[in-house]
XYZ file of C-alpha atoms in Angstrom:
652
model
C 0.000 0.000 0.000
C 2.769 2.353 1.185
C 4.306 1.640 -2.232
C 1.158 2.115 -4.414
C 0.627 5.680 -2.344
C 4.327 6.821 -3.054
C 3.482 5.963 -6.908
C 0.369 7.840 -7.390
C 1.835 10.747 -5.252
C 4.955 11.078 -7.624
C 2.753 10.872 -10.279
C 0.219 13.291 -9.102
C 2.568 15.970 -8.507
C 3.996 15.246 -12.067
C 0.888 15.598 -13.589
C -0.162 18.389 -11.806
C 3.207 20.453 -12.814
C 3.013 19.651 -16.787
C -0.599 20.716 -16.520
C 0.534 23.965 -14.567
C 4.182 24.786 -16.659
C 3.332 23.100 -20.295
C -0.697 23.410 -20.710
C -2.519 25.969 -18.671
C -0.915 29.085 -17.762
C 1.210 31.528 -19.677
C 5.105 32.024 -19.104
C 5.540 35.911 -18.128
C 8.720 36.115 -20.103
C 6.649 35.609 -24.156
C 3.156 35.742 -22.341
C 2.018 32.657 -24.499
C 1.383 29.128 -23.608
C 3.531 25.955 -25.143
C 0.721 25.484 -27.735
C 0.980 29.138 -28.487
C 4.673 29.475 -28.782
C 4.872 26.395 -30.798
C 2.732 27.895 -33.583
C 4.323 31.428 -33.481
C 7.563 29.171 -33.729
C 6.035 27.480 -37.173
C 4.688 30.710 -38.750
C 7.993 32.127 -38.282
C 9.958 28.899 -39.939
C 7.429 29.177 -42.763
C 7.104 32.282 -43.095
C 8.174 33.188 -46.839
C 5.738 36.538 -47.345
C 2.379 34.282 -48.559
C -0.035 32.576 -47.135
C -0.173 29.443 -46.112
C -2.876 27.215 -45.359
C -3.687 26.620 -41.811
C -4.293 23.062 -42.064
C -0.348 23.004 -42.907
C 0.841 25.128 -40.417
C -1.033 22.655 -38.054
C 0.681 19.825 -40.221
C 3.866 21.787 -39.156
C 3.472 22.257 -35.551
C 2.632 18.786 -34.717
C 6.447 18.274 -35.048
C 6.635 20.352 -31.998
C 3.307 19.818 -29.972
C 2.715 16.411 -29.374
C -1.198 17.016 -28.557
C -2.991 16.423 -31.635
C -4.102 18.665 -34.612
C -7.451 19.613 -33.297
C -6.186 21.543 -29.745
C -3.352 23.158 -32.642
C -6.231 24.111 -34.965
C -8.145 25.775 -32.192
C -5.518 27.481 -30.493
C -4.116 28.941 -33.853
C -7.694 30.556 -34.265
C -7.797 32.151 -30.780
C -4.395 33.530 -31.616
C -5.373 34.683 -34.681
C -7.987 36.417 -33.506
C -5.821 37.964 -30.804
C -5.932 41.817 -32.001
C -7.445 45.609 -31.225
C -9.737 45.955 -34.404
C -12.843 43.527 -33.995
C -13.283 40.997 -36.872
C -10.231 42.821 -38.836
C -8.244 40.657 -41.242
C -5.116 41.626 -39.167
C -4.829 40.222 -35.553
C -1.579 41.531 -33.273
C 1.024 38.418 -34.857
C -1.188 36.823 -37.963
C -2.784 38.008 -40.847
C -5.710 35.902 -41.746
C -7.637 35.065 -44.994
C -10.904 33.250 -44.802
C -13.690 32.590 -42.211
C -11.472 32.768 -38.770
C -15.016 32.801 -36.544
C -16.705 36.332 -35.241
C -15.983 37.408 -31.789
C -19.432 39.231 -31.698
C -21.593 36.691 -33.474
C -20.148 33.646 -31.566
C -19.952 31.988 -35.129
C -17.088 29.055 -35.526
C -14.123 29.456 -37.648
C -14.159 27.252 -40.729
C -12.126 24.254 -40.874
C -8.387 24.612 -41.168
C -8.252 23.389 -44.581
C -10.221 26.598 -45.648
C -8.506 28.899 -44.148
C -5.198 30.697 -44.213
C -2.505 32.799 -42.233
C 0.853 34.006 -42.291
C 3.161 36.069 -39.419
C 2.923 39.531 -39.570
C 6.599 41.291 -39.595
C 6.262 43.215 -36.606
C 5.993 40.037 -34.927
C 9.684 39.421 -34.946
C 10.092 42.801 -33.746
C 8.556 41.727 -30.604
C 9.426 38.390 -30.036
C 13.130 37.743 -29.962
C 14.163 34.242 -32.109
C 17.504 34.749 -32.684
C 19.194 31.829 -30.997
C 22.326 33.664 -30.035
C 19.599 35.285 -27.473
C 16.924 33.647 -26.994
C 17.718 29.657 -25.394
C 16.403 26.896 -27.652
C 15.825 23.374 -26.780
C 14.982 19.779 -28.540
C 11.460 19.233 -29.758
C 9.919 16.195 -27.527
C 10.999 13.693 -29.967
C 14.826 15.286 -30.370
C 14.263 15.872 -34.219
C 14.241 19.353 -34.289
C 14.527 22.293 -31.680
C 11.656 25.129 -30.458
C 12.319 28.226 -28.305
C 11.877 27.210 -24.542
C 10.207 30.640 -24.390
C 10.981 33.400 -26.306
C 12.078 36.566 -25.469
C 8.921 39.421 -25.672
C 10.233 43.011 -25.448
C 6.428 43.972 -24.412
C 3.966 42.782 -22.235
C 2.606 40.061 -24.567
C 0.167 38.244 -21.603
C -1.325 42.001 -20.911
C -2.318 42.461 -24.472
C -3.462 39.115 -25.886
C -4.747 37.844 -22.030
C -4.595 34.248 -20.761
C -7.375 32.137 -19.144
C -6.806 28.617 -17.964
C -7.357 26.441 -14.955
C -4.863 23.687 -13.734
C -4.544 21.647 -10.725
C -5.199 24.035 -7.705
C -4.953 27.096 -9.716
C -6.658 29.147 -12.824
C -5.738 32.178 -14.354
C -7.989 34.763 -15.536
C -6.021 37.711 -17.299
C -8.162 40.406 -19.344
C -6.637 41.629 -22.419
C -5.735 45.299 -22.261
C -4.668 48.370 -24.903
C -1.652 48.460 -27.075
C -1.432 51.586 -27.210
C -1.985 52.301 -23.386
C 0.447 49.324 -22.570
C 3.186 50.688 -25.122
C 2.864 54.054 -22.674
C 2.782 52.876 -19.434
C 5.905 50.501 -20.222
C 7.976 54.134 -21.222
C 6.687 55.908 -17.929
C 7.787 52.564 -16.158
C 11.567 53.087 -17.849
C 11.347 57.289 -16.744
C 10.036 55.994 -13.115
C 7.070 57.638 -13.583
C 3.736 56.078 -12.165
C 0.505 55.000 -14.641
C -2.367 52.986 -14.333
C -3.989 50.603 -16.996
C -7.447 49.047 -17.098
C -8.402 46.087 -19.576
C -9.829 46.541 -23.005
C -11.646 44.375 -24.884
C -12.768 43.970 -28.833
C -16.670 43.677 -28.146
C -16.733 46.733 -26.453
C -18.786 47.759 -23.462
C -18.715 48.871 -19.554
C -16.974 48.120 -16.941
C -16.254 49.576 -13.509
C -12.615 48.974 -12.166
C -13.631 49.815 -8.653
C -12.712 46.273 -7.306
C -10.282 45.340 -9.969
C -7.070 45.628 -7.445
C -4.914 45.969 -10.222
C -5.219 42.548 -12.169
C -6.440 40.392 -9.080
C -10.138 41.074 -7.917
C -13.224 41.484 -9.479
C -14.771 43.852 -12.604
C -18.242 44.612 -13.358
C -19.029 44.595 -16.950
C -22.022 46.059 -18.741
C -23.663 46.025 -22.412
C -24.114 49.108 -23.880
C -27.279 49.987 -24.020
C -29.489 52.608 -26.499
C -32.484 53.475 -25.042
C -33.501 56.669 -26.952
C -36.614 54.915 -28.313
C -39.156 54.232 -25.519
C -40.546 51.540 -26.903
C -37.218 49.924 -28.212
C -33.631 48.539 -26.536
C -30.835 48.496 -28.860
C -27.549 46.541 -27.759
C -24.905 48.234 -29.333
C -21.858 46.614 -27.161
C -21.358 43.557 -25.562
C -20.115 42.677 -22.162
C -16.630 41.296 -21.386
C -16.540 37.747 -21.992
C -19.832 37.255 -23.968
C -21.056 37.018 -28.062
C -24.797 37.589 -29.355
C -25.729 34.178 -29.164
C -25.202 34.074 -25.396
C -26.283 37.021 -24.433
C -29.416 36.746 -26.839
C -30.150 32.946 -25.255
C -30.163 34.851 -22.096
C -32.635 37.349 -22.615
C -34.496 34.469 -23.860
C -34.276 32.434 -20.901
C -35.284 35.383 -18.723
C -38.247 36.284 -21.094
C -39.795 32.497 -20.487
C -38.616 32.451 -16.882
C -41.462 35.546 -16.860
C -38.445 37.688 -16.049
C -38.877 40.281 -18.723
C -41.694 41.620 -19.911
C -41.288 41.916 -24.237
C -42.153 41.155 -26.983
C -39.212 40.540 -29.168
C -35.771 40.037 -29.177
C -33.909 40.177 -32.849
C -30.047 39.564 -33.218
C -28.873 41.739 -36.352
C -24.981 41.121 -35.117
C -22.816 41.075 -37.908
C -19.200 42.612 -37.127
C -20.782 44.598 -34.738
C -23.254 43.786 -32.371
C -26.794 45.238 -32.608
C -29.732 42.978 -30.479
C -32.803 44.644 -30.921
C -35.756 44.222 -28.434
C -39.240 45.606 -28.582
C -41.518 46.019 -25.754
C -45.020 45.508 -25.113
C -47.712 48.270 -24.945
C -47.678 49.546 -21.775
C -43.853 48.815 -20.893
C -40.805 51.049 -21.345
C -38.019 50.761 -21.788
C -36.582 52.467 -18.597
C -38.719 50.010 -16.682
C -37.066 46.475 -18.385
C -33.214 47.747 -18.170
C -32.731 46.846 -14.932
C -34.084 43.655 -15.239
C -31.682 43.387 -18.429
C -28.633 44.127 -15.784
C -30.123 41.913 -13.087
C -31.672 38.626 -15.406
C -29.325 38.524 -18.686
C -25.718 38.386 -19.655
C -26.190 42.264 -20.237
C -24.687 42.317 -16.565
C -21.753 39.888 -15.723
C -19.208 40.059 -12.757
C -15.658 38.543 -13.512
C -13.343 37.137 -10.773
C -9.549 37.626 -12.350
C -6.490 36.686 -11.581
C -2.932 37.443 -12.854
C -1.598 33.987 -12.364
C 2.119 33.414 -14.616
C 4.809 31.502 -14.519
C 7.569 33.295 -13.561
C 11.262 31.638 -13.599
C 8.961 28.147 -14.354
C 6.863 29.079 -10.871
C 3.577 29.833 -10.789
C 3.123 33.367 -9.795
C 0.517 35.928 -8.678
C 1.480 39.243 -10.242
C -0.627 42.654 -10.483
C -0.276 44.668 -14.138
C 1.639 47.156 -12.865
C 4.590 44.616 -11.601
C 4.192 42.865 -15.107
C 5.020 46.541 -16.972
C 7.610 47.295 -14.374
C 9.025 43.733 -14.951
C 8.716 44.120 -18.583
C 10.472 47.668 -18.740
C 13.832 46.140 -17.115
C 13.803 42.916 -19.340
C 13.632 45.166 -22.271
C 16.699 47.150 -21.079
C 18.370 43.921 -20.851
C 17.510 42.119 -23.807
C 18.427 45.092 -25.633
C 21.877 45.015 -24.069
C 21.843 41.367 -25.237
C 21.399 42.212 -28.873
C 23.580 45.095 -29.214
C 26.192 43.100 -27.252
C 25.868 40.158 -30.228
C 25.732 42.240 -32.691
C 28.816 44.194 -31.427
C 30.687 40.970 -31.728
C 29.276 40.323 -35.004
C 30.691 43.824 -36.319
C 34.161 43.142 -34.746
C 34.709 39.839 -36.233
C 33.436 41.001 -39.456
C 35.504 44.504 -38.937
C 38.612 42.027 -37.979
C 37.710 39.973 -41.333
C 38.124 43.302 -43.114
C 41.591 43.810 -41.754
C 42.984 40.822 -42.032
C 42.378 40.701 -45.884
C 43.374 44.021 -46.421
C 47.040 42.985 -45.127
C 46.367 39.484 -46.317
C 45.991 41.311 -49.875
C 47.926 44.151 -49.622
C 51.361 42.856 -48.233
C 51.474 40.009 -50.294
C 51.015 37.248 -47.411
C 49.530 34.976 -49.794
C 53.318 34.728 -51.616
C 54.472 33.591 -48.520
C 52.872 30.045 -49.145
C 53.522 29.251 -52.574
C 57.014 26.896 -51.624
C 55.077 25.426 -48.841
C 54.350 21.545 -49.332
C 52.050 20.721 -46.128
C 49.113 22.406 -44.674
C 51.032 22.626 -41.606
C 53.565 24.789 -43.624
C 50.974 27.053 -45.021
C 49.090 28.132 -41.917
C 52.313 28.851 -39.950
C 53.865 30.760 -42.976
C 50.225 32.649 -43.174
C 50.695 33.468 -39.524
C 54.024 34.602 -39.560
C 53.677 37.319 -42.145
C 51.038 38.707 -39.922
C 53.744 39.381 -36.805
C 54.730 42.563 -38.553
C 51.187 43.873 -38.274
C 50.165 42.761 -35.180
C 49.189 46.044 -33.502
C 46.896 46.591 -36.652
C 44.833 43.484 -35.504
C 41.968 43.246 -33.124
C 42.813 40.010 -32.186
C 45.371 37.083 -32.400
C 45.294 34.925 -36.096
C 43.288 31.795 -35.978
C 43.536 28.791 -37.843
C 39.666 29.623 -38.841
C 40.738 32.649 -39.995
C 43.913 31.245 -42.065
C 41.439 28.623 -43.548
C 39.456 31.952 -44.513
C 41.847 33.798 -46.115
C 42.765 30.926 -48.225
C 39.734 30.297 -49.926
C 40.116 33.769 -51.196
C 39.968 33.244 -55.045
C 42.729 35.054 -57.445
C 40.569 37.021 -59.457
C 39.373 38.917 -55.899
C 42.618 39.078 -54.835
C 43.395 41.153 -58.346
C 40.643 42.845 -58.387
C 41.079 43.909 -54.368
C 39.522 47.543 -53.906
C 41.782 49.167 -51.234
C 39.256 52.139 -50.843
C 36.285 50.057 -50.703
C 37.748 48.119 -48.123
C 38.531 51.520 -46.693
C 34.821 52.606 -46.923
C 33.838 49.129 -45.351
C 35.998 49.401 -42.255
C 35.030 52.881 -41.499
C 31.447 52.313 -41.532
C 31.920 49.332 -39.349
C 33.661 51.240 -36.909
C 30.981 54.597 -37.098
C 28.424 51.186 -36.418
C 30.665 49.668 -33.244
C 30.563 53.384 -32.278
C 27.296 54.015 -32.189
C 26.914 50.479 -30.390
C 28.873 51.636 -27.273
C 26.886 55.085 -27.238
C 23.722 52.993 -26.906
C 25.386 50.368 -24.192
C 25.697 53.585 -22.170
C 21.895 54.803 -22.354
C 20.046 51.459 -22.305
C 17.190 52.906 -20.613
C 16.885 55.913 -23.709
C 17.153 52.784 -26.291
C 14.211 51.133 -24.299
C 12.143 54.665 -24.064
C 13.035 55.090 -28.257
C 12.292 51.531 -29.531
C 8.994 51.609 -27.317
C 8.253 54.675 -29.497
C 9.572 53.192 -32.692
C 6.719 50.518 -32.046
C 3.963 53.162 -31.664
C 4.667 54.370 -34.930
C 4.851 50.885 -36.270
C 1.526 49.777 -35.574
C -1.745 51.042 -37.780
C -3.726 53.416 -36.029
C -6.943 51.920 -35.650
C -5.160 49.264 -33.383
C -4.709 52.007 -30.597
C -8.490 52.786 -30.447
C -9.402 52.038 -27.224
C -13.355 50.165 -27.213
C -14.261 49.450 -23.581
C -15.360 52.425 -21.769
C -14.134 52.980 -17.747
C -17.773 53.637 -16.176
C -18.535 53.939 -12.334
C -21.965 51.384 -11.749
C -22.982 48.877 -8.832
C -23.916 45.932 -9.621
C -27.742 45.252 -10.322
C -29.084 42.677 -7.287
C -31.572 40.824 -8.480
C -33.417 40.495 -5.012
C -33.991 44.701 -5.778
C -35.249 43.839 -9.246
C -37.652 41.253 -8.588
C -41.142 41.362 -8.422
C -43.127 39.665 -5.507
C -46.059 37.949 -7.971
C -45.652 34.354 -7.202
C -48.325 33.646 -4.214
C -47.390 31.225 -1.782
C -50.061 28.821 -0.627
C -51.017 26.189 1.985
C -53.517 23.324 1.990
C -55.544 21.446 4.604
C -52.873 19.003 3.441
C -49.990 20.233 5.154
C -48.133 21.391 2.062
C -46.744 25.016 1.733
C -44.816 26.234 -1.357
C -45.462 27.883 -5.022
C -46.577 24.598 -6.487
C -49.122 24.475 -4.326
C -52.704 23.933 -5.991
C -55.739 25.293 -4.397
C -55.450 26.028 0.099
C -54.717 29.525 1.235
C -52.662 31.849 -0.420
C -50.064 33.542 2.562
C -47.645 35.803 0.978
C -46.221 36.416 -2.533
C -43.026 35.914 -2.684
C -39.981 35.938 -5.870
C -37.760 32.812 -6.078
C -34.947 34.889 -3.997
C -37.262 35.237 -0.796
C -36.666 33.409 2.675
C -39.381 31.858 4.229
C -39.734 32.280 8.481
C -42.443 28.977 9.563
C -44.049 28.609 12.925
C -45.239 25.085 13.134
C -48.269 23.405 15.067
C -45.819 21.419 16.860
C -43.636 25.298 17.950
C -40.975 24.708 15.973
C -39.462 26.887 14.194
C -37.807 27.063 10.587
C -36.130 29.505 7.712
C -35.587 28.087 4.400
C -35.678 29.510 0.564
C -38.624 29.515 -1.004
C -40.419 25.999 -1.197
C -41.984 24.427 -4.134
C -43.906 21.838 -1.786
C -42.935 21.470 1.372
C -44.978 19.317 3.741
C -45.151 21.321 6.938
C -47.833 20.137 9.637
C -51.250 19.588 10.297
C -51.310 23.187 11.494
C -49.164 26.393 11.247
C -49.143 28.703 13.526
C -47.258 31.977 11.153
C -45.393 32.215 8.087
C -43.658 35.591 6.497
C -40.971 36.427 4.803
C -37.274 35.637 6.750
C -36.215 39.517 7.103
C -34.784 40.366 10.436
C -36.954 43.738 9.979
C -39.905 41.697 9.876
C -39.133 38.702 12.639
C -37.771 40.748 14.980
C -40.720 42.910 15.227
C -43.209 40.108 16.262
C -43.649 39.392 19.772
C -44.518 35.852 20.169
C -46.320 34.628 22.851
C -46.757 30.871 22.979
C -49.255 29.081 25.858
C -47.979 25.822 26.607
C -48.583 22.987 29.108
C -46.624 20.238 31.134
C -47.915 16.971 29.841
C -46.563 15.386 33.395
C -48.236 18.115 35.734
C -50.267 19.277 33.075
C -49.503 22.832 34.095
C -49.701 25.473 32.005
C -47.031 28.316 31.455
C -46.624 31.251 29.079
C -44.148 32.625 27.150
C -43.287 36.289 25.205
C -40.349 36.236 23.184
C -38.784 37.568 19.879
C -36.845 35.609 17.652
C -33.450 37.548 16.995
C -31.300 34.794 14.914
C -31.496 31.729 12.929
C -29.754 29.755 10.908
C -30.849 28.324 7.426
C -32.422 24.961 7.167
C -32.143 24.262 11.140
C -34.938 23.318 13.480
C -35.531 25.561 16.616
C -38.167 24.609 19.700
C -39.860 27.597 21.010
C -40.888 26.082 24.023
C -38.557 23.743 26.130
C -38.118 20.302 24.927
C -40.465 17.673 25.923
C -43.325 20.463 26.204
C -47.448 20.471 24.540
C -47.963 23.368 22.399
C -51.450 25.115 22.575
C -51.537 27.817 21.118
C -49.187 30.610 19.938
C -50.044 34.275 19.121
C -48.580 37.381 17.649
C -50.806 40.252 19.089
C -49.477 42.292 20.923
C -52.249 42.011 23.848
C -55.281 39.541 23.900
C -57.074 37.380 26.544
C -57.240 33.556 26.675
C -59.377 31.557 29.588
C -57.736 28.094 30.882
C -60.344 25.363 31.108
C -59.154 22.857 34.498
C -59.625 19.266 34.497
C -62.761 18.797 36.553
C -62.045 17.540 39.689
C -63.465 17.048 43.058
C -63.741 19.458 45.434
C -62.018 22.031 43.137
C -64.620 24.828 42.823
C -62.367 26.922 39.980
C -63.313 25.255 36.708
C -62.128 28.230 34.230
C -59.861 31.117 34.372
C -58.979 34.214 32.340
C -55.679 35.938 31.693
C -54.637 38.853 30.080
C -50.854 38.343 27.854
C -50.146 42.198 28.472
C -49.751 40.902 32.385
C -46.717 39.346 31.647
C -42.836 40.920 30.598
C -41.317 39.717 27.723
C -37.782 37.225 27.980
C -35.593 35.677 25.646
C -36.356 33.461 23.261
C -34.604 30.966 25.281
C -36.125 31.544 28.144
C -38.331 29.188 30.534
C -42.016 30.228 30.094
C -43.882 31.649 33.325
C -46.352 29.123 35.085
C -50.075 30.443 34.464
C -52.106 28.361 37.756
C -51.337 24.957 39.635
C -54.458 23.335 38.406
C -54.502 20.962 35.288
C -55.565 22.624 32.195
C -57.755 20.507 29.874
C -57.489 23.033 27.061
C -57.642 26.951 26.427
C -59.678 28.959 24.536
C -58.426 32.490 23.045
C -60.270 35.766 22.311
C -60.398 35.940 18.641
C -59.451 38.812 16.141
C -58.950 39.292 12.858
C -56.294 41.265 13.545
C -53.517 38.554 13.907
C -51.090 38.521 11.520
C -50.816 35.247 9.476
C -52.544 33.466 12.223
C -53.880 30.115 10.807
């Protein structure tokens, strides 16, 4: 056993960590998931300036995703459709062509065989995949190699979002503005302080009040048009909802008897427009809260920033993840200038080492040698006389260079080109080291470079910052549904015939007084078998309750005493039983009048002359609801009879 528990925990925790690290939740550093990266890593092997078919690039990937072409074919659409102008042919990284689903209609992408993509340039721009920078590893069958994560130079999980749930942990990360992301990433690099908020392609509301900055909760609203008084017009949609929902959802409310109208149309095309009409006598002011409080046109969203962060998984707020981001640019553009520095002094000490190679005559030097051994030390001798003129010692690499120079270059060698070459090398390796000094000015101007890179639609900004509560729907609905009870015993809304009590709506709580005294609150019953008798029922609101004196009569069925109690009932809990009276006790009768009179009928007995008495309930002070009752007479009570009034509340 101890064995077979060891197993499964080893392979628990294994599962649960591919699920978390290669599946569910983006890596901070490219913002993408493994499924994600893999296809930006295809497009960009492909990419040759056309389109391909996406059913190929899915062909393609498989070499690097070992899940199957169907979760590669539906995570290349999502991506594609990753972007700032809704339905455009352009997302953020791909260019599309064909039928790549609508975000406002809910409509399905066609099947990858119809459809086509390619990379778009700027793409490379901001994802690093040159492997002298960024770390590549083997594919998981050791064919081929893929980036272990690339290297983003912005925020990539801020603008194309993330949601996905793993073993013990989900992320839920709203997509927000380019252009506001681009911005707050330069004040980040001048240490200046910003603020984003998300922004999504449908549109709409949302209030930011309780968004703590990536980790709480948003409110999010459809816009509505309600200049016509006898119309609704949905011109936006909420976060995280097409037409088809949200119009399934009015729907739904409409036959729940929610909503009171008389149409709903969905004209949606790349924009949404959901027209409803109303009936005579209803207005459209009257039906939009019920729109907030019964329909999609009102949703709250719990999110959460959750990353991986150096291959941990990581709460982090949006303002960490631009501060993060602002530094890694600094040093990834340190990285690059630093390779290509070295790229422009080997070539730069390529330059000069042909120029003497050439222009000295070296290559004479070799023409009695008989061995290759001869030839590279007679090569690298005849550079000793010009060894201050070289950046670095003579390599055998380099020898082997020089020597495939052919003759006809070596006659037709340009010293002034070469010249020209070397000094513009030098103005480049210049220029290099005045950039190494002001990283954080060649962060602020590529940041700005990219602003003027991108078209300007993409920086239109379509969700609007509003300030709104929420819409309760215990405010908005209506108490129509009447509550009944039979001579059965049965209380609830499905209730045929008996007494109606109280109308209630579906969010009500229900306070019962049984026959028996016992007590009960519970939501709002269908059928509920209750007793032979109830004593009260209203609605469960402390306002109400705790207003009604009780006062319950009740005898001793060992001395058959009786005693009487006043009490209020302050608390409860839901679903629980409560005794009025102590346990073991004979309920007669309970009341909620304030005052009233009540006579106690003895057991006839010899030699007792008093057969009857009458008491007055104002005689007696009011106790706790758990609270002994106060004895009424030593004499056995057959029964009691109470003044009646139809004054009582609920009394049945």
């Amino acid at each position: 056993m101890a064995y077979v528990k060891n197993l499964f925990d080893k392979n628990f925790i294994e599962y649960a960590s591919y699920v978390i690290r290669d599946r569910a939740i983006p890596d901070l550093e490219d913002g993408l998931k493994p499924v994600q990266r893999r296809i930006m890593h295809t497009l960009f092997n492909m990419d040759d300036g056309r389109f391909q078919k996406a059913a190929n690039v899915v062909g393609r990937c498989m070499m690097y995703h070992p899940h199957g072409d169907a979760s590669i074919g539906g995570a290349l659409v999502v991506l594609a459709n990753k972007g700032f102008i809704p339905n455009d042919k352009v997302g953020l990284f791909i260019e599309k062509q064909g039928n790549f689903g609508n975000v406002f209609t809910g409509d399905e992408a066609s099947a990858s065989r119809y459809i086509e993509c390619r990379v778009r340039p700027i793409a490379k721009d901001i994802f690093v995949t040159n492997p002298e920078v960024t770390h590549y590893i083997p594919n998981y069958d050791g064919r081929s190699t893929e980036p272990e994560v690339y290297r983003a130079k912005i925020p990539v999980v801020l603008l194309v979002g993330a949601e996905g749930i793993a073993v013990g942990m989900s992320t839920k990360i709203l997509p927000y503005n380019l252009k506001e992301v681009l911005e707050a990433e330069i004040k980040a690099l001048k240490g200046e302080k910003f603020k984003i908020y998300p922004d999504v392609q449908t549109g709409g509301l949302i209030d930011v009040s309780g968004y703590n900055d990536g980790n709480g909760k948003i409110v999010s609203r459809a816009k509505l048009d309600l200049s016509d008084d006898k119309r609704i017009v949905i011109t936006e949609l909420p976060v995280d909802t097409n037409a088809q929902e949200l119009k399934k959802s009015i729907d739904d409310a409409f036959k729940a008897g929610r909503l009171k109208i008389s149409s709903v149309q969905d004209l949606t095309t790349n924009k949404c427009h959901i027209e409803i009409k109303l009936p005579r006598g209803v207005y459209a002011k009257d039906v939009e809260k019920a729109l907030y409080a019964y329909t999609d046109c009102e949703k709250s969203i719990n999110c959460q920033m959750l990353v991986i962060k150096d291959n941990m998984p990581t709460v982090m707020t949006a303002t960490e993840i631009i501060s993060y981001y602002s530094k890694k640019l600094t040093a990834i553009i340190k990285d690059e200038l630093t390779f290509e520095q070295g790229k422009l002094t080997e070539e730069l000490h390529a330059r000069t080492l042909e120029r003497i190679f050439i222009e000295e005559r070296i290559y004479k030097k070799i023409e009695q040698m008989k061995t290759a051994e001869a030839v590279n030390q007679a090569v690298k001798k005849g550079f000793v006389p010009f060894k201050s003129e070289l950046i670095r010692p003579v390599s055998d690499e380099d020898v082997e260079r020089l020597l495939k120079i052919p003759i006809r270059r070596i006659s037709l060698f340009d010293i002034n080109k070469n010249k020209d070459q070397v000094e513009a090398i030098n103005k480049q390796l210049k220029d290099i080291k005045k950039k190494l000094k002001n990283l954080t000015q060649c962060a602020i101007d590529y940041l700005g470079t990219m602003l003027t890179k991108f078209r300007p639609e993409e920086f239109e900004r379509h969700t609007k910052i509003a300030s709104f509560t929420a819409v309760d729907v215990k405010e908005v609905a209506r108490r129509d549904t009447p509550l009944r009870y039979d001579d059965k015993g049965y209380l609830g809304i499905a209730v045929n015939g008996g007494t109606e009590i109280i109308r209630v709506t579906p969010f009500d709580r229900i306070f019962i007084m049984r026959h028996s005294g016992i007590y009960t609150v519970c939501d709002v019953p269908d059928k509920l078998f209750v007793d032979t008798g109830m004593w009260y029922c209203n609605y469960a609101e402390k306002e109400i309750i705790n207003n009604v004196l009780f006062t319950v009569i009740y005898r001793d069925p060992k001395t058959k005493c009786c005693f009487i109690k006043k009490c209020r009932i302050p608390s409860w809990i839901m679903n629980r039983d409560y005794l009025i009276v102590p346990d073991g006790m004979e309920v007669l009768h309970i009341d909620t009048r304030e005052k009233f009179s009540f006579t106690l009928h003895y057991v006839k007995k010899p030699r007792i002359k008093v057969k009857e008495e009458t008491f007055n309930s104002a005689d007696y002070e009011e106790k706790g609801h758990k609270a002994q009752g106060v004895r009424l007479s030593l004499h056995e009570t057959a029964s009691v009879e109470v003044e009646s009034s139809d004054t009582q509340l609920s009394l049945l």
